[in-house]
PDB file of N, CA and C in Angstrom:
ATOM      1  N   UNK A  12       0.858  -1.179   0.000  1.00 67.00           N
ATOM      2  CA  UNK A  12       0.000   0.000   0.000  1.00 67.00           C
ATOM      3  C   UNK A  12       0.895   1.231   0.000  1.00 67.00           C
ATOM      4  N   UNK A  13       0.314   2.374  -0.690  1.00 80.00           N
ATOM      5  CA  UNK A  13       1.447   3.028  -1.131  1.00 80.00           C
ATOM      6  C   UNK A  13       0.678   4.219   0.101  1.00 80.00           C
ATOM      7  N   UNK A  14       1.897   5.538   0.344  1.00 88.00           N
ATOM      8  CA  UNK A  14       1.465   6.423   1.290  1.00 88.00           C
ATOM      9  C   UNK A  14       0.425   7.431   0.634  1.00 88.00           C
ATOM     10  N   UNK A  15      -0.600   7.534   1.293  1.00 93.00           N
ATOM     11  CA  UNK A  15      -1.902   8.500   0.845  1.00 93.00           C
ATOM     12  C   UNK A  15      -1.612   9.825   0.252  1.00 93.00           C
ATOM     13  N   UNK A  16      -0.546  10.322   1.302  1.00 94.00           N
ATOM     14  CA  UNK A  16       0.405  11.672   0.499  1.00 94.00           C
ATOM     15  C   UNK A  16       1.075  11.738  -0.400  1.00 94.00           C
ATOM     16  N   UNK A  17       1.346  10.409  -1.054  1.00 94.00           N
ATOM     17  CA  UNK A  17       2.291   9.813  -2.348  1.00 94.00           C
ATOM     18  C   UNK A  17       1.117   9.941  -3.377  1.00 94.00           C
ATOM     19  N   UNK A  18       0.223   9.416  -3.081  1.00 95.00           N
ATOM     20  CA  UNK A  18      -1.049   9.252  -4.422  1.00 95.00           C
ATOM     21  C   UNK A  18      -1.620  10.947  -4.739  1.00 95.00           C
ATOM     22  N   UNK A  19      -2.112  11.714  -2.931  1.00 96.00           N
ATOM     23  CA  UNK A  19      -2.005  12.951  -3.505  1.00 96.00           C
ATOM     24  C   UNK A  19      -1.310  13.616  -4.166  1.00 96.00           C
ATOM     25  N   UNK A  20      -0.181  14.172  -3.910  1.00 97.00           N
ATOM     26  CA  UNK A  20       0.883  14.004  -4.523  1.00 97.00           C
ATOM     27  C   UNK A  20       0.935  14.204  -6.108  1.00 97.00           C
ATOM     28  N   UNK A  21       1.010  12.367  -6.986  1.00 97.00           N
ATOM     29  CA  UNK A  21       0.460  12.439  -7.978  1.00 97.00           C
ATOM     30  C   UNK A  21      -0.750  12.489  -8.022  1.00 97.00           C
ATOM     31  N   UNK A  22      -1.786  13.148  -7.692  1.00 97.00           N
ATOM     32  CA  UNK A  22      -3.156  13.271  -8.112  1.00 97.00           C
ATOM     33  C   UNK A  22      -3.055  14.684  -8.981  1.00 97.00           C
ATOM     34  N   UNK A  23      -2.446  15.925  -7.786  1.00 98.00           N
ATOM     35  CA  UNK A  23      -2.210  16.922  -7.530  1.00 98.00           C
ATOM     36  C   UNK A  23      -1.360  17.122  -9.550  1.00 98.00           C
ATOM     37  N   UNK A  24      -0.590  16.101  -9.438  1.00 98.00           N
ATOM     38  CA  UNK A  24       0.373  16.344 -10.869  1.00 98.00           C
ATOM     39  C   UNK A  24      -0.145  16.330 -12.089  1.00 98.00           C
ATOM     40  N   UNK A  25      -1.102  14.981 -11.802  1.00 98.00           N
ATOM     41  CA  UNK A  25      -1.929  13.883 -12.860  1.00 98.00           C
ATOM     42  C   UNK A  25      -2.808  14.458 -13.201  1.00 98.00           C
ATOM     43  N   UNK A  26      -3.647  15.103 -12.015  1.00 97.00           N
ATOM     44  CA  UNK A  26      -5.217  14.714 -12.812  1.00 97.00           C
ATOM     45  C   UNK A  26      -5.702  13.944 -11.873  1.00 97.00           C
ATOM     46  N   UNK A  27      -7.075  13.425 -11.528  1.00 96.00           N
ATOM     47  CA  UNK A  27      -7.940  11.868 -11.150  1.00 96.00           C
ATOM     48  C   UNK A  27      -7.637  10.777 -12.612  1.00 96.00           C
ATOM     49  N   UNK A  28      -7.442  11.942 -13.555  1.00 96.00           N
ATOM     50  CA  UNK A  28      -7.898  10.625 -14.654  1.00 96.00           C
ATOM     51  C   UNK A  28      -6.382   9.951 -14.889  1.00 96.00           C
ATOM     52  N   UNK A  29      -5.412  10.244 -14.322  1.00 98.00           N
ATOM     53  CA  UNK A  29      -3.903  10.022 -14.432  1.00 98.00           C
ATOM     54  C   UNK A  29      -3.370   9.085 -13.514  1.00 98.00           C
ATOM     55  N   UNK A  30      -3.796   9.056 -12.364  1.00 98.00           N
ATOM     56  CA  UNK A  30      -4.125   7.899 -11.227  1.00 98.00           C
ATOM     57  C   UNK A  30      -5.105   6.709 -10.982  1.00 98.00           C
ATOM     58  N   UNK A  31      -4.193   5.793 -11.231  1.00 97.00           N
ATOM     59  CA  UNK A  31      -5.406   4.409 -11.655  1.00 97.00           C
ATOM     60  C   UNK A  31      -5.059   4.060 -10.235  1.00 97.00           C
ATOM     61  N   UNK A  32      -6.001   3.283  -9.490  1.00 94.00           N
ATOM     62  CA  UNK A  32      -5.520   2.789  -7.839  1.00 94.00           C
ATOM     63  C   UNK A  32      -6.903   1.743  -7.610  1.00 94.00           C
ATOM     64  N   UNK A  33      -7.749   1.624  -8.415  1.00 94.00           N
ATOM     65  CA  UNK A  33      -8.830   0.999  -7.758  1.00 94.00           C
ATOM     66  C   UNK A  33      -8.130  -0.739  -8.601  1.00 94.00           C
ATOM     67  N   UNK A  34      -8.468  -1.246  -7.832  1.00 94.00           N
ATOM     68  CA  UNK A  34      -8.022  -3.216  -7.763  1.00 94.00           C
ATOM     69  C   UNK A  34      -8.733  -3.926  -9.389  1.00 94.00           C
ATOM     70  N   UNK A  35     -10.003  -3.246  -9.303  1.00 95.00           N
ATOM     71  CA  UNK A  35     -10.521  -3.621 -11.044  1.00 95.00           C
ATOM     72  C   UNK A  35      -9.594  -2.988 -12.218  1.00 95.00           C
ATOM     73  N   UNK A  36      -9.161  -1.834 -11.886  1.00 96.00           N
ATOM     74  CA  UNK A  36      -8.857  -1.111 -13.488  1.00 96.00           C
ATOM     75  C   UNK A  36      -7.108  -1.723 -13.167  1.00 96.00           C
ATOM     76  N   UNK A  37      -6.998  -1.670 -11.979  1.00 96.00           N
ATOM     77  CA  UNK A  37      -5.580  -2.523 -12.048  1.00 96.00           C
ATOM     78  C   UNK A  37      -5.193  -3.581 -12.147  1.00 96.00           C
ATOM     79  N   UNK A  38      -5.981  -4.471 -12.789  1.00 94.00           N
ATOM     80  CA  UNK A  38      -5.597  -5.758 -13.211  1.00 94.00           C
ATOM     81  C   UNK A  38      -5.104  -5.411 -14.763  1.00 94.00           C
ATOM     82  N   UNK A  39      -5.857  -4.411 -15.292  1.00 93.00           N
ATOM     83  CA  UNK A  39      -5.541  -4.356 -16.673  1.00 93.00           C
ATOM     84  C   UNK A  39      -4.028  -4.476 -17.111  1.00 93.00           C
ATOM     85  N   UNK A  40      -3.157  -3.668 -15.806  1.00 92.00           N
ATOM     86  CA  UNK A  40      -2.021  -3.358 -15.978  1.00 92.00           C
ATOM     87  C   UNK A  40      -0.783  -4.901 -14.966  1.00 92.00           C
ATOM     88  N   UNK A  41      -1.683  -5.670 -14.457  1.00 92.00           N
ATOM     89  CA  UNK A  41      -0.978  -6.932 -14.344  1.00 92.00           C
ATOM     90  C   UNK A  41       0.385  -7.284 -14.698  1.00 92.00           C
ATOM     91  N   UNK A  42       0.231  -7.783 -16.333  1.00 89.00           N
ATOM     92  CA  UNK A  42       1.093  -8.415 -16.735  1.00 89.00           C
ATOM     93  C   UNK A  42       1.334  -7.763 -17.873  1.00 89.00           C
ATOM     94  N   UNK A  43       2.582  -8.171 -18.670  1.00 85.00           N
ATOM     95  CA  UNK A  43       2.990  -7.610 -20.249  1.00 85.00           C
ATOM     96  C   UNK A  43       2.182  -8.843 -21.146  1.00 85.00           C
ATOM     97  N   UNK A  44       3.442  -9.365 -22.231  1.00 80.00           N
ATOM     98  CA  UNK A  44       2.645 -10.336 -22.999  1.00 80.00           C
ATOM     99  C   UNK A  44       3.439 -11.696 -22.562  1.00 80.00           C
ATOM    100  N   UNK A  45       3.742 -11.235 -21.282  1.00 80.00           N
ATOM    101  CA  UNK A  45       4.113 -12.995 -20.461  1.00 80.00           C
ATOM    102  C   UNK A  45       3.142 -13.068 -19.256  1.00 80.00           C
ATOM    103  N   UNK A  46       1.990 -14.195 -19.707  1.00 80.00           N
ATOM    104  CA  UNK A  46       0.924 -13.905 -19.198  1.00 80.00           C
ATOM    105  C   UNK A  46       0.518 -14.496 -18.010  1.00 80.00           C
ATOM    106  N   UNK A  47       1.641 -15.438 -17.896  1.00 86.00           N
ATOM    107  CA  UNK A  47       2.045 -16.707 -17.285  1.00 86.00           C
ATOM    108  C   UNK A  47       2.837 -15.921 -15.570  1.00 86.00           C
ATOM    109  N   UNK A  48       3.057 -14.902 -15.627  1.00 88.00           N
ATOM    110  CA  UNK A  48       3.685 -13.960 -14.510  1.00 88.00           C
ATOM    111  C   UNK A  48       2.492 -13.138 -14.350  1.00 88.00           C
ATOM    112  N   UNK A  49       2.160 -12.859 -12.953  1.00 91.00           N
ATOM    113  CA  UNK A  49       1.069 -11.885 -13.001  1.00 91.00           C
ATOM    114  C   UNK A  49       1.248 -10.942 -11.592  1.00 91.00           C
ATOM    115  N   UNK A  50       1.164  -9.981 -11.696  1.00 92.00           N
ATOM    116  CA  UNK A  50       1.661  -9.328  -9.935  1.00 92.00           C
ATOM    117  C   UNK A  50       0.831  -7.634 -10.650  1.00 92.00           C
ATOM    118  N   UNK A  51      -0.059  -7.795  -9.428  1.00 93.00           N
ATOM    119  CA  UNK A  51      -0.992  -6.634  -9.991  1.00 93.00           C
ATOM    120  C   UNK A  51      -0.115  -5.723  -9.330  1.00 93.00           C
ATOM    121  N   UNK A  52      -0.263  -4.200  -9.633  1.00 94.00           N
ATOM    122  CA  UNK A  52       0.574  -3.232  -9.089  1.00 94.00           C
ATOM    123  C   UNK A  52       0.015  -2.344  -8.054  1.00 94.00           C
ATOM    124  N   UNK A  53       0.728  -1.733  -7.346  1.00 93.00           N
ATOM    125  CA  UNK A  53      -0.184  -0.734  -6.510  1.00 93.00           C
ATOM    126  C   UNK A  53      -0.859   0.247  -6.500  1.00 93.00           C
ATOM    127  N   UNK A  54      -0.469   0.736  -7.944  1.00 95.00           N
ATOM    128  CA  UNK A  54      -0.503   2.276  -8.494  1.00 95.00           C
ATOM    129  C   UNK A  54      -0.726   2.045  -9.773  1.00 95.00           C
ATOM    130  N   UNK A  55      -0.949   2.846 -10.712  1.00 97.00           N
ATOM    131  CA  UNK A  55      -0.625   3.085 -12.186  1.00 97.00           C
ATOM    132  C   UNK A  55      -0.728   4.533 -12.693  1.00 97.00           C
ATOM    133  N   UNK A  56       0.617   5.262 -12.841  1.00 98.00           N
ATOM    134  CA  UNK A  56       0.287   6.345 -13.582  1.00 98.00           C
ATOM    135  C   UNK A  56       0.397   6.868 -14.905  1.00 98.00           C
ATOM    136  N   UNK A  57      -0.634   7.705 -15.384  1.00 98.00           N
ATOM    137  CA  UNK A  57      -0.480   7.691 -16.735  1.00 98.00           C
ATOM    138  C   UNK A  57      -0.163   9.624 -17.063  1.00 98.00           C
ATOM    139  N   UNK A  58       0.880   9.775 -17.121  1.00 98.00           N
ATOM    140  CA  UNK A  58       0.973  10.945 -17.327  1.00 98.00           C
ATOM    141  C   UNK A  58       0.849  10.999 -19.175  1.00 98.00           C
ATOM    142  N   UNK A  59       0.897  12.343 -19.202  1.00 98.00           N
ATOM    143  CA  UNK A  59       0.299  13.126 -21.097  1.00 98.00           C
ATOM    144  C   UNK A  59       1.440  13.924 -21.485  1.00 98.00           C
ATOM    145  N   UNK A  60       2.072  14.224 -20.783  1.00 98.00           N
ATOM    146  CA  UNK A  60       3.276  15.436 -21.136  1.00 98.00           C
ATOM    147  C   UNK A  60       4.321  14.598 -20.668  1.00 98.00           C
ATOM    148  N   UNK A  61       6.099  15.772 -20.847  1.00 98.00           N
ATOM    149  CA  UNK A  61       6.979  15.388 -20.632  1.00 98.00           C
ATOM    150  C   UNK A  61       7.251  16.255 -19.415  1.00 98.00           C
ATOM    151  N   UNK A  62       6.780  17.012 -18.932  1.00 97.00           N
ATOM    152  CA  UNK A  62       6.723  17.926 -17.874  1.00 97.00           C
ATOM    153  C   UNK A  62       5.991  17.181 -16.519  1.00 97.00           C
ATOM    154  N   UNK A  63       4.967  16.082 -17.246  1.00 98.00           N
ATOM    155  CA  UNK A  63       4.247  15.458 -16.018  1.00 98.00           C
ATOM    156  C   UNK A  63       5.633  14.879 -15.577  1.00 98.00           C
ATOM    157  N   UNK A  64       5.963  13.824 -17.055  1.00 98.00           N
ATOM    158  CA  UNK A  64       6.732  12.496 -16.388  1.00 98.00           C
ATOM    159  C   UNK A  64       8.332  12.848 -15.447  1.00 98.00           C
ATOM    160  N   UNK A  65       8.664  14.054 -15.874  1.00 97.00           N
ATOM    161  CA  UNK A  65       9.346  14.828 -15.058  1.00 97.00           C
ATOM    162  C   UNK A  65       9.116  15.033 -13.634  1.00 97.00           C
ATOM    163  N   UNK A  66       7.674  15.153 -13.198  1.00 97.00           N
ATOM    164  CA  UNK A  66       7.496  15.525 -11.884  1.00 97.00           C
ATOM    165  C   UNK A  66       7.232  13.950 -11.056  1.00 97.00           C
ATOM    166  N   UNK A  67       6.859  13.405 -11.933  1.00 96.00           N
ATOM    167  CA  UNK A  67       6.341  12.057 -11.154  1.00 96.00           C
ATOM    168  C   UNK A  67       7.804  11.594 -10.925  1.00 96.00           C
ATOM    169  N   UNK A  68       8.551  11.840 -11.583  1.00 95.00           N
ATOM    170  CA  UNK A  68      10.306  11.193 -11.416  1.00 95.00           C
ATOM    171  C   UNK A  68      10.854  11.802 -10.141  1.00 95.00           C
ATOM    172  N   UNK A  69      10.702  13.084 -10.135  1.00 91.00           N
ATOM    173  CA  UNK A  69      10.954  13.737  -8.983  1.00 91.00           C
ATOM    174  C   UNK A  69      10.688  13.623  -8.007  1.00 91.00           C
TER     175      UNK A  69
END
């Protein structure tokens, strides 16, 4: 579980629509195309710019 001030955080960067965290939409992001490995993640962010992916690095 990741820290609540970490997700604000990126919320604050993202967007809502940039922060995936609910257990359904995060299965999508599971696995690659080895399907046979599966480890759902805690988070998923989807930044739009190069300025986001900059801040989320930070």
């Amino acid at each position: 579980m990741l820290n609540s001030s970490v997700i604000t955080e990126l919320r604050n960067i993202l967007g809502d629509d940039g922060v995936i965290e609910k257990y359904e939409q995060l299965r999508t992001y599971e696995s690659d195309g080895l399907t046979s490995f599966r480890v759902t993640p805690a988070l998923v962010v989807l930044p739009t710019s190069t300025e986001q992916v900059q801040a989320v690095v930070r």
